[in-house]
PDB file of C-alpha atoms in Angstrom:
ATOM      1  CA  MET V   1       2.382   2.414  20.750  1.00  0.00           C
ATOM      2  CA  ASN V   2       5.284   0.267  22.310  1.00  0.00           C
ATOM      3  CA  LEU V   3       3.256  -2.263  23.788  1.00  0.00           C
ATOM      4  CA  ALA V   4       1.149  -2.952  19.659  1.00  0.00           C
ATOM      5  CA  ASP V   5       4.571  -3.501  18.445  1.00  0.00           C
ATOM      6  CA  ARG V   6       6.210  -5.993  20.473  1.00  0.00           C
ATOM      7  CA  GLY V   7       7.746  -8.455  18.393  1.00  0.00           C
ATOM      8  CA  GLY V   8       8.436  -6.308  15.526  1.00  0.00           C
ATOM      9  CA  ALA V   9       4.528  -6.140  14.790  1.00  0.00           C
ATOM     10  CA  SER V  10       4.340  -3.201  12.750  1.00  0.00           C
ATOM     11  CA  GLY V  11       7.346  -4.682  10.976  1.00  0.00           C
ATOM     12  CA  PHE V  12       5.538  -7.918  10.121  1.00  0.00           C
ATOM     13  CA  VAL V  13       2.023  -6.213   9.327  1.00  0.00           C
ATOM     14  CA  GLY V  14       3.652  -3.930   6.524  1.00  0.00           C
ATOM     15  CA  THR V  15       5.421  -6.676   4.814  1.00  0.00           C
ATOM     16  CA  ALA V  16       2.317  -8.673   4.212  1.00  0.00           C
ATOM     17  CA  TRP V  17       0.783  -5.948   2.881  1.00  0.00           C
ATOM     18  CA  GLY V  18       2.901  -5.218   0.718  1.00  0.00           C
ATOM     19  CA  GLN V  19       2.884  -8.384  -0.457  1.00  0.00           C
ATOM     20  CA  GLN V  20      -1.212  -8.128  -1.100  1.00  0.00           C
ATOM     21  CA  CYS V  21      -0.127  -4.824  -2.641  1.00  0.00           C
ATOM     22  CA  ASN V  22       2.059  -6.344  -5.161  1.00  0.00           C
ATOM     23  CA  THR V  23      -0.777 -10.272  -6.127  1.00  0.00           C
ATOM     24  CA  TRP V  24      -3.543  -6.781  -6.198  1.00  0.00           C
ATOM     25  CA  LEU V  25      -1.420  -5.137  -8.952  1.00  0.00           C
ATOM     26  CA  SER V  26      -0.130  -8.247 -11.088  1.00  0.00           C
ATOM     27  CA  ASP V  27      -3.833  -9.844 -11.219  1.00  0.00           C
ATOM     28  CA  HIS V  28      -4.810  -5.818 -11.986  1.00  0.00           C
ATOM     29  CA  THR V  29      -2.906  -5.081 -14.887  1.00  0.00           C
ATOM     30  CA  GLY V  30      -5.179  -4.454 -18.220  1.00  0.00           C
ATOM     31  CA  ALA V  31      -7.915  -3.506 -16.258  1.00  0.00           C
ATOM     32  CA  PRO V  32      -9.148  -0.212 -15.314  1.00  0.00           C
ATOM     33  CA  ILE V  33      -8.775   1.855 -11.777  1.00  0.00           C
ATOM     34  CA  MET V  34      -9.702   5.546 -10.909  1.00  0.00           C
ATOM     35  CA  TRP V  35      -8.340   7.728  -8.732  1.00  0.00           C
ATOM     36  CA  GLY V  36      -7.651  10.966  -7.241  1.00  0.00           C
ATOM     37  CA  GLY V  37     -11.197  12.054  -7.552  1.00  0.00           C
ATOM     38  CA  GLY V  38     -11.311  11.789 -11.963  1.00  0.00           C
ATOM     39  CA  ASN V  39      -8.444   9.761 -13.055  1.00  0.00           C
ATOM     40  CA  LEU V  40      -8.886   7.346 -14.744  1.00  0.00           C
ATOM     41  CA  GLY V  41      -7.167   4.750 -16.711  1.00  0.00           C
ATOM     42  CA  THR V  42      -6.124   1.129 -17.717  1.00  0.00           C
ATOM     43  CA  ILE V  43      -3.008  -0.656 -16.029  1.00  0.00           C
ATOM     44  CA  ARG V  44      -0.187  -1.942 -18.698  1.00  0.00           C
ATOM     45  CA  ARG V  45       2.515  -1.869 -16.251  1.00  0.00           C
ATOM     46  CA  VAL V  46       3.851  -1.595 -12.934  1.00  0.00           C
ATOM     47  CA  ILE V  47       7.778  -1.211 -12.292  1.00  0.00           C
ATOM     48  CA  ASP V  48       8.324  -2.939  -8.457  1.00  0.00           C
ATOM     49  CA  VAL V  49      10.574   0.361  -7.826  1.00  0.00           C
ATOM     50  CA  ASP V  50      12.051  -0.952  -4.316  1.00  0.00           C
ATOM     51  CA  ALA V  51      12.897  -3.871  -5.865  1.00  0.00           C
ATOM     52  CA  LEU V  52      14.894  -2.745  -8.266  1.00  0.00           C
ATOM     53  CA  PRO V  53      19.023  -2.605  -6.967  1.00  0.00           C
ATOM     54  CA  GLY V  54      20.092   0.135  -6.049  1.00  0.00           C
ATOM     55  CA  MET V  55      17.088   2.255  -5.644  1.00  0.00           C
ATOM     56  CA  ALA V  56      16.823   2.568  -2.072  1.00  0.00           C
ATOM     57  CA  ALA V  57      20.361   3.871  -1.494  1.00  0.00           C
ATOM     58  CA  PHE V  58      19.744   6.305  -4.729  1.00  0.00           C
ATOM     59  CA  ALA V  59      16.917   8.054  -3.544  1.00  0.00           C
ATOM     60  CA  SER V  60      18.101   8.247  -0.283  1.00  0.00           C
ATOM     61  CA  ALA V  61      21.648   9.913  -1.749  1.00  0.00           C
ATOM     62  CA  ARG V  62      19.283  12.713  -2.501  1.00  0.00           C
ATOM     63  CA  ALA V  63      16.751  12.846  -0.316  1.00  0.00           C
ATOM     64  CA  LEU V  64      13.483  11.782  -2.322  1.00  0.00           C
ATOM     65  CA  GLN V  65      11.118   9.290  -0.581  1.00  0.00           C
ATOM     66  CA  ASN V  66      10.318   6.901  -3.297  1.00  0.00           C
ATOM     67  CA  PRO V  67       6.897   5.388  -3.695  1.00  0.00           C
ATOM     68  CA  ASP V  68       6.350   1.652  -3.793  1.00  0.00           C
ATOM     69  CA  TYR V  69       5.434   1.331  -7.274  1.00  0.00           C
ATOM     70  CA  LEU V  70       5.493   2.698 -10.866  1.00  0.00           C
ATOM     71  CA  LEU V  71       2.617   2.825 -12.935  1.00  0.00           C
ATOM     72  CA  GLU V  72       2.409   2.835 -16.834  1.00  0.00           C
ATOM     73  CA  ILE V  73      -1.716   3.784 -16.741  1.00  0.00           C
ATOM     74  CA  GLU V  74      -2.981   4.211 -20.004  1.00  0.00           C
ATOM     75  CA  THR V  75      -5.673   7.246 -20.205  1.00  0.00           C
ATOM     76  CA  ASP V  76      -7.489   8.829 -22.786  1.00  0.00           C
ATOM     77  CA  ASP V  77      -4.377  11.368 -22.592  1.00  0.00           C
ATOM     78  CA  GLY V  78      -2.004   8.709 -23.708  1.00  0.00           C
ATOM     79  CA  MET V  79       0.140   6.949 -21.492  1.00  0.00           C
ATOM     80  CA  CYS V  80       1.660   8.380 -18.315  1.00  0.00           C
ATOM     81  CA  LEU V  81       3.141   7.341 -14.911  1.00  0.00           C
ATOM     82  CA  VAL V  82       1.932   7.328 -12.129  1.00  0.00           C
ATOM     83  CA  GLY V  83       3.373   6.576  -8.315  1.00  0.00           C
ATOM     84  CA  ALA V  84       1.217   3.975  -5.830  1.00  0.00           C
ATOM     85  CA  ASP V  85       2.528   3.292  -2.298  1.00  0.00           C
ATOM     86  CA  ALA V  86       1.023   0.836  -0.149  1.00  0.00           C
ATOM     87  CA  LYS V  87       0.157   2.252   2.932  1.00  0.00           C
ATOM     88  CA  PHE V  88      -1.273  -0.282   5.798  1.00  0.00           C
ATOM     89  CA  SER V  89      -1.802   2.709   8.363  1.00  0.00           C
ATOM     90  CA  VAL V  90      -3.162   5.398   5.796  1.00  0.00           C
ATOM     91  CA  GLU V  91      -2.294   8.832   8.743  1.00  0.00           C
ATOM     92  CA  THR V  92       1.716   8.058   7.298  1.00  0.00           C
ATOM     93  CA  ALA V  93       0.998   8.352   4.035  1.00  0.00           C
ATOM     94  CA  LYS V  94       2.368  11.905   2.296  1.00  0.00           C
ATOM     95  CA  PRO V  95       0.661  13.827  -0.879  1.00  0.00           C
ATOM     96  CA  ARG V  96       4.527  13.749  -2.405  1.00  0.00           C
ATOM     97  CA  GLN V  97       5.659  10.168  -1.710  1.00  0.00           C
ATOM     98  CA  VAL V  98       3.488   9.305  -4.767  1.00  0.00           C
ATOM     99  CA  SER V  99       3.493  12.881  -6.381  1.00  0.00           C
ATOM    100  CA  THR V 100       4.863  14.079 -10.206  1.00  0.00           C
ATOM    101  CA  VAL V 101       7.425  16.683  -8.701  1.00  0.00           C
ATOM    102  CA  ILE V 102       9.153  12.609  -7.004  1.00  0.00           C
ATOM    103  CA  ILE V 103       8.394  10.902  -9.943  1.00  0.00           C
ATOM    104  CA  SER V 104      10.519  13.567 -12.122  1.00  0.00           C
ATOM    105  CA  ALA V 105      13.093  13.080 -10.186  1.00  0.00           C
ATOM    106  CA  LEU V 106      13.404   9.967 -10.073  1.00  0.00           C
ATOM    107  CA  VAL V 107      13.040   9.410 -13.599  1.00  0.00           C
ATOM    108  CA  ASP V 108      15.311  12.169 -14.690  1.00  0.00           C
ATOM    109  CA  THR V 109      17.641  12.417 -12.881  1.00  0.00           C
ATOM    110  CA  PRO V 110      21.466  11.072 -13.845  1.00  0.00           C
ATOM    111  CA  GLY V 111      21.829   7.624 -12.813  1.00  0.00           C
ATOM    112  CA  SER V 112      18.676   6.919 -11.205  1.00  0.00           C
ATOM    113  CA  PRO V 113      17.914   2.939 -12.155  1.00  0.00           C
ATOM    114  CA  LEU V 114      14.863   3.861 -13.257  1.00  0.00           C
ATOM    115  CA  ALA V 115      16.009   5.309 -16.276  1.00  0.00           C
ATOM    116  CA  SER V 116      16.096   2.277 -18.627  1.00  0.00           C
ATOM    117  CA  LEU V 117      12.733   1.249 -17.339  1.00  0.00           C
ATOM    118  CA  VAL V 118      11.305   4.281 -18.138  1.00  0.00           C
ATOM    119  CA  PRO V 119      14.177   5.891 -20.913  1.00  0.00           C
ATOM    120  CA  ALA V 120      10.871   8.314 -22.381  1.00  0.00           C
ATOM    121  CA  PHE V 121       6.819   8.946 -20.739  1.00  0.00           C
ATOM    122  CA  GLU V 122       4.375  11.781 -21.571  1.00  0.00           C
ATOM    123  CA  SER V 123       3.880  12.849 -18.494  1.00  0.00           C
ATOM    124  CA  ALA V 124       3.109  11.868 -15.471  1.00  0.00           C
ATOM    125  CA  ILE V 125      -0.197  11.959 -13.167  1.00  0.00           C
ATOM    126  CA  ASP V 126      -0.346  12.856  -8.966  1.00  0.00           C
ATOM    127  CA  GLY V 127      -0.607   8.795  -7.136  1.00  0.00           C
ATOM    128  CA  PHE V 128      -2.444   6.838  -5.613  1.00  0.00           C
ATOM    129  CA  PHE V 129      -2.326   4.844  -1.571  1.00  0.00           C
ATOM    130  CA  LEU V 130      -3.173   1.518  -1.432  1.00  0.00           C
ATOM    131  CA  SER V 131      -4.862   0.943   2.218  1.00  0.00           C
ATOM    132  CA  PRO V 132      -6.939  -2.179   3.447  1.00  0.00           C
ATOM    133  CA  ASP V 133     -10.658  -1.379   3.120  1.00  0.00           C
ATOM    134  CA  PHE V 134     -11.658  -1.828   6.373  1.00  0.00           C
ATOM    135  CA  GLU V 135     -12.796  -0.124   9.988  1.00  0.00           C
ATOM    136  CA  LEU V 136      -9.485   2.093  10.662  1.00  0.00           C
ATOM    137  CA  THR V 137      -9.309   3.033   7.561  1.00  0.00           C
ATOM    138  CA  ASP V 138     -12.594   4.735   7.984  1.00  0.00           C
ATOM    139  CA  LEU V 139     -12.063   6.040  10.887  1.00  0.00           C
ATOM    140  CA  VAL V 140      -8.447   7.911  10.360  1.00  0.00           C
ATOM    141  CA  LEU V 141     -10.016   9.066   7.214  1.00  0.00           C
ATOM    142  CA  GLU V 142     -12.653   9.971   9.136  1.00  0.00           C
ATOM    143  CA  GLY V 143     -10.256  11.459  11.294  1.00  0.00           C
ATOM    144  CA  ARG V 144     -11.278  10.463  14.046  1.00  0.00           C
ATOM    145  CA  GLY V 145      -8.072   8.184  14.722  1.00  0.00           C
ATOM    146  CA  GLY V 146      -4.932   7.194  13.692  1.00  0.00           C
ATOM    147  CA  ILE V 147      -1.432   8.008  15.107  1.00  0.00           C
ATOM    148  CA  GLN V 148      -1.298  11.723  13.437  1.00  0.00           C
ATOM    149  CA  ARG V 149      -3.685  13.719  11.224  1.00  0.00           C
ATOM    150  CA  VAL V 150      -3.772  11.985   8.100  1.00  0.00           C
ATOM    151  CA  SER V 151      -3.155  15.080   5.142  1.00  0.00           C
ATOM    152  CA  ILE V 152      -4.960  13.055   1.938  1.00  0.00           C
ATOM    153  CA  ASP V 153      -7.991  12.893   0.798  1.00  0.00           C
ATOM    154  CA  ALA V 154      -9.882   9.993   0.454  1.00  0.00           C
ATOM    155  CA  SER V 155     -10.107  10.177  -3.495  1.00  0.00           C
ATOM    156  CA  ASP V 156      -6.391   9.196  -3.275  1.00  0.00           C
ATOM    157  CA  VAL V 157      -6.698   6.436  -1.284  1.00  0.00           C
ATOM    158  CA  VAL V 158      -7.299   2.779  -3.852  1.00  0.00           C
ATOM    159  CA  ARG V 159      -8.760   0.821  -0.671  1.00  0.00           C
ATOM    160  CA  ILE V 160      -8.340  -3.478  -1.315  1.00  0.00           C
ATOM    161  CA  ARG V 161     -10.420  -6.015   0.854  1.00  0.00           C
ATOM    162  CA  PRO V 162      -7.486  -7.945   2.100  1.00  0.00           C
ATOM    163  CA  ASP V 163      -6.772 -11.505   1.989  1.00  0.00           C
ATOM    164  CA  ILE V 164      -7.003 -11.977   5.998  1.00  0.00           C
ATOM    165  CA  ALA V 165      -5.514 -15.388   5.631  1.00  0.00           C
ATOM    166  CA  ALA V 166      -2.795 -14.722   3.555  1.00  0.00           C
ATOM    167  CA  MET V 167      -1.097 -11.972   5.399  1.00  0.00           C
ATOM    168  CA  PHE V 168      -1.046 -14.168   8.145  1.00  0.00           C
ATOM    169  CA  ASP V 169      -0.450 -17.385   7.091  1.00  0.00           C
ATOM    170  CA  ARG V 170       2.805 -18.318   8.972  1.00  0.00           C
ATOM    171  CA  PRO V 171       2.573 -21.580  10.974  1.00  0.00           C
ATOM    172  CA  ASP V 172       3.557 -19.887  14.267  1.00  0.00           C
ATOM    173  CA  ILE V 173       1.821 -16.437  14.245  1.00  0.00           C
ATOM    174  CA  SER V 174      -2.113 -18.290  12.894  1.00  0.00           C
ATOM    175  CA  GLN V 175      -1.527 -21.751  15.302  1.00  0.00           C
ATOM    176  CA  ALA V 176      -0.339 -18.841  18.257  1.00  0.00           C
ATOM    177  CA  MET V 177      -4.222 -17.082  17.087  1.00  0.00           C
ATOM    178  CA  ASP V 178      -5.607 -19.710  16.912  1.00  0.00           C
ATOM    179  CA  VAL V 179      -5.175 -20.871  20.642  1.00  0.00           C
ATOM    180  CA  LEU V 180      -6.091 -17.088  22.067  1.00  0.00           C
ATOM    181  CA  ALA V 181      -9.425 -16.612  19.733  1.00  0.00           C
ATOM    182  CA  ARG V 182     -10.334 -19.928  21.776  1.00  0.00           C
ATOM    183  CA  ILE V 183      -9.439 -18.793  24.946  1.00  0.00           C
ATOM    184  CA  ASP V 184     -12.004 -15.918  24.035  1.00  0.00           C
ATOM    185  CA  GLN V 185     -14.642 -18.731  23.372  1.00  0.00           C
ATOM    186  CA  GLN V 186     -14.322 -16.221  19.587  1.00  0.00           C
ATOM    187  CA  PRO V 187     -12.945 -19.515  17.470  1.00  0.00           C
ATOM    188  CA  ASN V 188     -12.424 -18.446  13.732  1.00  0.00           C
ATOM    189  CA  ALA V 189     -12.945 -15.046  14.651  1.00  0.00           C
ATOM    190  CA  TRP V 190     -10.024 -13.070  13.346  1.00  0.00           C
ATOM    191  CA  THR V 191      -9.292 -15.809  10.013  1.00  0.00           C
ATOM    192  CA  THR V 192     -13.511 -13.141   8.866  1.00  0.00           C
ATOM    193  CA  SER V 193     -11.944 -10.010  10.792  1.00  0.00           C
ATOM    194  CA  LEU V 194      -8.655  -7.603   9.925  1.00  0.00           C
ATOM    195  CA  THR V 195      -9.240  -5.603  12.534  1.00  0.00           C
ATOM    196  CA  ILE V 196      -9.706  -8.714  14.889  1.00  0.00           C
ATOM    197  CA  ALA V 197      -6.436 -10.077  13.721  1.00  0.00           C
ATOM    198  CA  LEU V 198      -4.242  -7.470  14.237  1.00  0.00           C
ATOM    199  CA  TYR V 199      -5.998  -7.720  18.291  1.00  0.00           C
ATOM    200  CA  TYR V 200      -4.518 -11.091  18.412  1.00  0.00           C
TER     201      TYR V 200
END
C-alpha cells in the first residue's frame, strides 16, 4: 500500500473520481435512479455537501462523517433527501455515512450550514455510494479482494462507467503513462482500461 501511494497517488485518484461523480450527478439531474434493492426516484437537486463553507468543521466537531452529496429525489411517496458518497474503493464505504441518521443530524442540528438549503423535507431514505464500474469493484463486492471486508451490499452501490482519459487528464501524468505503456509495448492500453491506468 505504501509503495502504491508514492507521490500521493491515492489522493489524486480520489479527487479525480470525485470530479467524475460531480459530472455524472450533474448530467443525471432530472433522470431516474435506483438503489438499495428497490428504491426508485428521479434526481431533482444535488447539493455538494463537501463544497459548503464550514461544513467539514461543523461535522467534525460533532463526530459526524458527512456524505459528499445530498440529493433531493422525487419518489412515488413524495420528495425525500438521500445521501450519496463518492467511493473509488468500495471497501472503505460505511453504511452509516449515507444513513438517515446522519442526514437528520446534519440537517436538523442548530447551526448546520445545510439548514438554510433544506429548510424542510418530508423524509429521508438511506443512501448509496458512487463507485467505478470496473473489475476491482467486482472483486471487492464478491469478497475476493480489497484492503478490508466490504460492509455494504452491491445494491447500495451505483456504478458509474469511468471516463479514463478525463480522470488522468494532466499532462505530466498522462505523458508519463504513455512512456511506460510504450516500454511495455502496450500503447494506449491505459486509455481503455481503468485497471491498467491504475497500474501505471
